[in-house]
Tab-separated table of N, CA and C in Angstrom:
chain	number	residue	atom	x	y	z
W	1	MET	N	1.077	-1.233	-0.149
W	1	MET	CA	0.292	-0.394	0.537
W	1	MET	C	0.873	0.994	0.009
W	2	SER	N	0.775	1.795	-0.704
W	2	SER	CA	1.243	3.151	-1.020
W	2	SER	C	1.136	4.620	-0.003
W	3	GLU	N	2.088	5.110	0.504
W	3	GLU	CA	1.954	6.182	0.949
W	3	GLU	C	0.816	7.536	0.789
W	4	ASN	N	-0.143	7.680	-0.656
W	4	ASN	CA	-1.448	8.308	-0.005
W	4	ASN	C	-2.323	7.774	-0.724
W	5	THR	N	-2.167	5.911	-0.035
W	5	THR	CA	-3.491	4.851	-0.289
W	5	THR	C	-3.838	5.286	1.023
W	6	MET	N	-5.289	5.389	1.342
W	6	MET	CA	-5.653	5.095	2.778
W	6	MET	C	-6.807	4.298	2.868
W	7	PRO	N	-6.640	3.194	3.730
W	7	PRO	CA	-7.296	1.621	3.600
W	7	PRO	C	-9.205	2.393	4.110
W	8	ASN	N	-9.946	1.618	3.738
W	8	ASN	CA	-11.665	2.377	3.223
W	8	ASN	C	-11.834	2.817	4.807
W	9	LYS	N	-11.479	1.524	5.744
W	9	LYS	CA	-11.706	2.749	7.277
W	9	LYS	C	-11.580	3.701	7.318
W	10	GLU	N	-10.109	4.278	6.692
W	10	GLU	CA	-9.504	5.123	7.581
W	10	GLU	C	-10.549	6.409	6.367
W	11	ILE	N	-11.056	6.278	5.267
W	11	ILE	CA	-12.021	6.760	4.111
W	11	ILE	C	-13.022	7.080	4.940
W	12	GLY	N	-13.410	6.060	5.505
W	12	GLY	CA	-15.166	6.163	5.806
W	12	GLY	C	-15.030	6.519	6.652
W	13	GLN	N	-13.787	7.074	8.273
W	13	GLN	CA	-13.655	7.893	9.083
W	13	GLN	C	-13.371	9.422	8.499
W	14	GLU	N	-13.050	8.959	7.983
W	14	GLU	CA	-13.136	10.762	7.488
W	14	GLU	C	-14.244	11.830	6.801
W	15	ASN	N	-15.147	10.515	5.947
W	15	ASN	CA	-16.201	10.985	5.139
W	15	ASN	C	-17.193	11.392	6.399
W	16	ASN	N	-16.971	10.091	8.114
W	16	ASN	CA	-18.246	10.670	9.209
W	16	ASN	C	-18.153	12.194	9.415
W	17	GLN	N	-16.686	12.280	9.765
W	17	GLN	CA	-16.314	13.454	10.388
W	17	GLN	C	-16.535	14.431	9.503
W	18	GLN	N	-16.546	14.512	8.027
W	18	GLN	CA	-16.862	15.721	7.543
W	18	GLN	C	-18.380	16.239	7.344
W	19	GLU	N	-19.577	14.944	7.414
W	19	GLU	CA	-20.320	14.952	7.689
W	19	GLU	C	-20.883	15.998	8.874
W	20	ARG	N	-20.563	14.775	9.719
W	20	ARG	CA	-20.697	15.255	11.015
W	20	ARG	C	-20.225	17.371	11.369
W	21	ARG	N	-19.177	17.558	10.370
W	21	ARG	CA	-18.365	19.069	11.039
W	21	ARG	C	-19.415	19.594	9.616
W	22	HIS	N	-20.607	18.916	8.505
W	22	HIS	CA	-21.329	19.879	8.274
W	22	HIS	C	-22.872	20.011	8.801
W	23	TYR	N	-23.142	18.936	9.681
W	23	TYR	CA	-23.889	19.030	9.962
W	23	TYR	C	-24.519	20.024	11.546
W	24	LEU	N	-23.284	19.702	11.841
W	24	LEU	CA	-23.476	20.770	12.589
W	24	LEU	C	-22.923	22.338	12.303
W	25	GLU	N	-22.722	22.320	12.153
W	25	GLU	CA	-22.301	24.044	10.532
W	25	GLU	C	-24.139	24.390	10.396
W	26	LYS	N	-25.088	23.851	9.691
W	26	LYS	CA	-25.882	23.867	9.745
W	26	LYS	C	-26.837	23.720	10.255
W	27	ILE	N	-26.381	23.147	11.798
W	27	ILE	CA	-26.915	23.527	12.846
W	27	ILE	C	-26.861	24.758	14.307
W	28	LYS	N	-25.795	25.084	13.852
W	28	LYS	CA	-24.906	26.194	14.755
W	28	LYS	C	-25.955	27.664	13.746
W	29	ALA	N	-26.038	27.629	12.011
W	29	ALA	CA	-26.263	28.297	10.990
W	29	ALA	C	-28.143	28.946	12.050
W	30	GLU	N	-28.999	26.984	12.012
W	30	GLU	CA	-30.343	27.876	11.797
W	30	GLU	C	-30.327	28.308	13.851
W	31	GLU	N	-29.323	27.842	14.837
W	31	GLU	CA	-29.760	28.338	15.946
W	31	GLU	C	-28.884	30.231	15.874
W	32	GLU	N	-28.107	30.516	15.104
W	32	GLU	CA	-27.795	31.928	14.679
W	32	GLU	C	-29.473	32.484	14.066
W	33	ASN	N	-29.760	31.490	13.045
W	33	ASN	CA	-31.762	32.138	12.548
W	33	ASN	C	-32.710	32.725	13.752
W	34	LEU	N	-31.565	31.844	14.598
W	34	LEU	CA	-33.251	30.902	15.027
W	34	LEU	C	-33.226	32.498	16.701
W	35	LYS	N	-31.735	33.102	17.295
W	35	LYS	CA	-31.250	34.152	18.040
W	35	LYS	C	-32.249	35.128	17.532
W	36	GLN	N	-31.938	35.685	16.470
W	36	GLN	CA	-32.714	36.702	15.437
W	36	GLN	C	-33.825	37.193	14.921
W	37	LYS	N	-34.499	35.891	15.097
W	37	LYS	CA	-36.040	35.669	15.280
W	37	LYS	C	-36.538	36.340	16.860
W	38	LEU	N	-35.797	35.668	17.699
W	38	LEU	CA	-35.835	35.436	19.334
W	38	LEU	C	-36.057	37.419	19.594
W	39	ASN	N	-34.756	38.056	18.729
W	39	ASN	CA	-34.671	38.742	19.509
W	39	ASN	C	-35.237	39.646	19.060
W	40	THR	N	-36.628	40.074	17.713
W	40	THR	CA	-37.457	40.843	17.596
W	40	THR	C	-38.814	40.729	18.127
W	41	LEU	N	-38.548	39.669	18.489
W	41	LEU	CA	-39.964	39.076	19.111
W	41	LEU	C	-40.298	39.646	20.560
W	42	PRO	N	-39.557	40.694	21.387
W	42	PRO	CA	-40.146	41.648	22.148
W	42	PRO	C	-40.903	42.829	21.162
W	43	HIS	N	-39.855	42.770	20.093
W	43	HIS	CA	-40.619	44.121	19.021
W	43	HIS	C	-41.902	44.052	18.897
W	44	ALA	N	-42.194	42.728	18.488
W	44	ALA	CA	-43.657	42.404	17.862
W	44	ALA	C	-44.526	42.064	18.681
W	45	ALA	N	-44.207	42.284	20.441
W	45	ALA	CA	-44.608	41.456	21.179
W	45	ALA	C	-45.682	42.919	21.521
W	46	ALA	N	-44.549	44.232	21.970
W	46	ALA	CA	-45.097	45.116	21.778
W	46	ALA	C	-45.711	46.293	21.140
W	47	GLU	N	-45.556	46.017	19.919
W	47	GLU	CA	-46.432	46.676	19.328
W	47	GLU	C	-47.717	45.971	18.943
W	48	ARG	N	-48.033	44.294	18.800
W	48	ARG	CA	-49.501	43.341	18.835
W	48	ARG	C	-50.118	44.353	20.675
W	49	THR	N	-49.236	44.674	21.748
W	49	THR	CA	-50.022	44.915	22.830
W	49	THR	C	-50.673	46.485	22.905
W	50	LYS	N	-49.863	47.489	21.463
W	50	LYS	CA	-50.570	48.525	21.329
W	50	LYS	C	-51.739	48.367	20.000
W	51	ILE	N	-51.200	47.687	19.464
W	51	ILE	CA	-52.298	47.088	18.723
W	51	ILE	C	-53.311	47.442	19.602
W	52	MET	N	-53.889	45.803	19.990
W	52	MET	CA	-54.461	45.654	21.001
W	52	MET	C	-55.528	46.477	21.784
W	53	GLU	N	-54.618	47.180	22.946
W	53	GLU	CA	-54.781	48.633	23.512
W	53	GLU	C	-56.033	49.892	22.685
W	54	ALA	N	-55.423	50.264	20.759
W	54	ALA	CA	-56.133	51.485	21.070
W	54	ALA	C	-57.771	50.450	20.403
W	55	LEU	N	-57.194	49.358	19.625
W	55	LEU	CA	-58.737	48.080	19.661
W	55	LEU	C	-60.019	48.298	20.470
W	56	HIS	N	-58.956	48.266	21.746
W	56	HIS	CA	-60.058	47.647	23.543
W	56	HIS	C	-60.640	49.371	23.234
W	57	GLU	N	-59.801	50.197	23.230
W	57	GLU	CA	-60.220	51.886	23.399
W	57	GLU	C	-61.088	52.370	22.446
W	58	TYR	N	-61.294	52.229	20.915
W	58	TYR	CA	-62.108	52.426	19.881
W	58	TYR	C	-63.296	51.100	20.100
W	59	ASN	N	-63.432	49.963	19.969
W	59	ASN	CA	-64.302	49.602	21.095
W	59	ASN	C	-64.628	50.066	21.812
W	60	ASP	N	-64.529	50.540	22.751
W	60	ASP	CA	-65.432	51.195	23.863
W	60	ASP	C	-65.827	53.319	23.427
W	61	ILE	N	-65.037	53.450	22.475
W	61	ILE	CA	-65.530	54.376	21.971
W	61	ILE	C	-66.865	54.381	21.053
W	62	LYS	N	-66.855	53.257	20.501
W	62	LYS	CA	-67.794	52.408	19.802
W	62	LYS	C	-69.542	52.684	20.665
W	63	ASP	N	-69.024	51.867	21.263
W	63	ASP	CA	-69.812	51.327	22.352
W	63	ASP	C	-70.985	52.414	23.222
W	64	ALA	N	-69.769	53.730	23.280
W	64	ALA	CA	-70.482	54.735	23.625
W	64	ALA	C	-70.896	56.104	22.717
W	65	ALA	N	-70.878	56.077	21.860
W	65	ALA	CA	-71.775	56.817	20.660
W	65	ALA	C	-73.122	55.710	20.864
W	66	GLN	N	-72.982	54.487	20.771
W	66	GLN	CA	-74.391	53.691	20.837
W	66	GLN	C	-74.779	53.782	21.151
W	67	VAL	N	-74.717	54.012	22.634
W	67	VAL	CA	-75.809	54.263	23.780
W	67	VAL	C	-76.026	55.987	23.642
W	68	VAL	N	-74.904	57.164	23.447
W	68	VAL	CA	-75.616	57.702	23.033
W	68	VAL	C	-76.620	57.388	21.786
W	69	LEU	N	-76.636	56.948	20.866
W	69	LEU	CA	-77.466	57.009	19.511
W	69	LEU	C	-78.746	56.809	20.083
W	70	GLY	N	-78.701	55.854	20.738
W	70	GLY	CA	-80.453	54.869	21.022
W	70	GLY	C	-80.921	55.944	22.368
W	71	GLN	N	-80.013	56.938	23.365
W	71	GLN	CA	-80.804	58.205	23.768
W	71	GLN	C	-81.180	58.693	23.211
W	72	LEU	N	-81.047	59.163	22.331
W	72	LEU	CA	-81.548	60.488	21.047
W	72	LEU	C	-82.543	60.000	20.649
W	73	ALA	N	-82.375	58.273	20.075
W	73	ALA	CA	-83.221	57.827	19.406
W	73	ALA	C	-85.072	57.932	20.461
W	74	THR	N	-84.740	57.436	21.343
W	74	THR	CA	-85.833	57.282	22.844
W	74	THR	C	-85.925	59.009	22.818
W	75	PHE	N	-85.534	59.698	22.893
W	75	PHE	CA	-85.528	61.231	22.837
W	75	PHE	C	-86.636	61.373	22.208
W	76	HIS	N	-86.549	61.607	20.438
W	76	HIS	CA	-86.936	61.589	19.601
W	76	HIS	C	-87.984	61.112	19.541
W	77	ASN	N	-87.931	59.624	19.618
W	77	ASN	CA	-89.175	58.418	19.474
W	77	ASN	C	-89.034	58.241	17.628
W	78	VAL	N	-87.895	57.679	17.730
W	78	VAL	CA	-87.231	57.270	16.265
W	78	VAL	C	-86.346	55.705	16.875
W	79	THR	N	-86.495	54.896	15.376
W	79	THR	CA	-85.406	54.099	15.789
W	79	THR	C	-84.058	54.402	15.609
W	80	VAL	N	-82.926	53.495	16.521
W	80	VAL	CA	-82.063	53.601	16.665
W	80	VAL	C	-81.551	53.647	14.860
W	81	MET	N	-81.936	53.118	14.012
W	81	MET	CA	-81.936	52.846	12.262
W	81	MET	C	-81.861	54.679	11.819
W	82	LYS	N	-83.435	54.757	12.494
W	82	LYS	CA	-83.039	56.517	12.073
W	82	LYS	C	-81.850	58.203	12.203
W	83	MET	N	-81.485	57.367	13.576
W	83	MET	CA	-80.925	58.207	14.381
W	83	MET	C	-79.211	57.749	12.930
W	84	HIS	N	-79.533	56.602	12.292
W	84	HIS	CA	-77.994	56.744	12.188
W	84	HIS	C	-78.487	56.667	10.547
W	85	GLU	N	-79.694	56.970	9.821
W	85	GLU	CA	-79.605	57.652	8.593
W	85	GLU	C	-79.685	58.941	9.080
W	86	LYS	N	-79.764	60.056	10.511
W	86	LYS	CA	-79.920	61.182	10.210
W	86	LYS	C	-78.824	61.388	10.198
W	87	TYR	N	-77.405	60.916	10.572
W	87	TYR	CA	-76.321	61.473	11.159
W	87	TYR	C	-75.406	60.997	9.779
W	88	ASP	N	-75.621	60.284	8.463
W	88	ASP	CA	-75.000	59.408	8.346
W	88	ASP	C	-74.143	58.567	8.302
W	89	LEU	N	-74.336	58.189	9.203
W	89	LEU	CA	-72.850	56.692	10.081
W	89	LEU	C	-73.817	55.404	9.477
W	90	HIS	N	-72.721	54.817	8.589
W	90	HIS	CA	-73.138	53.528	8.884
W	90	HIS	C	-72.280	52.383	9.741
W	91	ASP	N	-72.877	51.182	9.408
W	91	ASP	CA	-72.219	50.169	10.170
W	91	ASP	C	-71.413	49.568	9.610
W	92	ALA	N	-70.413	49.410	10.550
W	92	ALA	CA	-69.269	49.277	10.299
W	92	ALA	C	-68.553	48.014	10.492
W	93	SER	N	-69.748	47.338	11.041
W	93	SER	CA	-68.977	45.246	11.937
W	93	SER	C	-68.904	44.631	11.427
């Protein structure tokens, strides 16, 4: 056997090590990708919280407006639908 020739067993072990290194590199790259995604999550959660708070405030204001329209309708002895028509309001449910 010449010095440049490796036995099959050694070649197989070297290929195995290369495969493991390649697999490890892929895992490390995926780990880095996930870390980057995790770093953006707190910002997304904060943004979601702001949106939810704004939606709750919008719904509270809309509910209050409906109560006022209901009281006006009762006062004028008409339906709430007539009040919507009078003030050109459209149901955006």
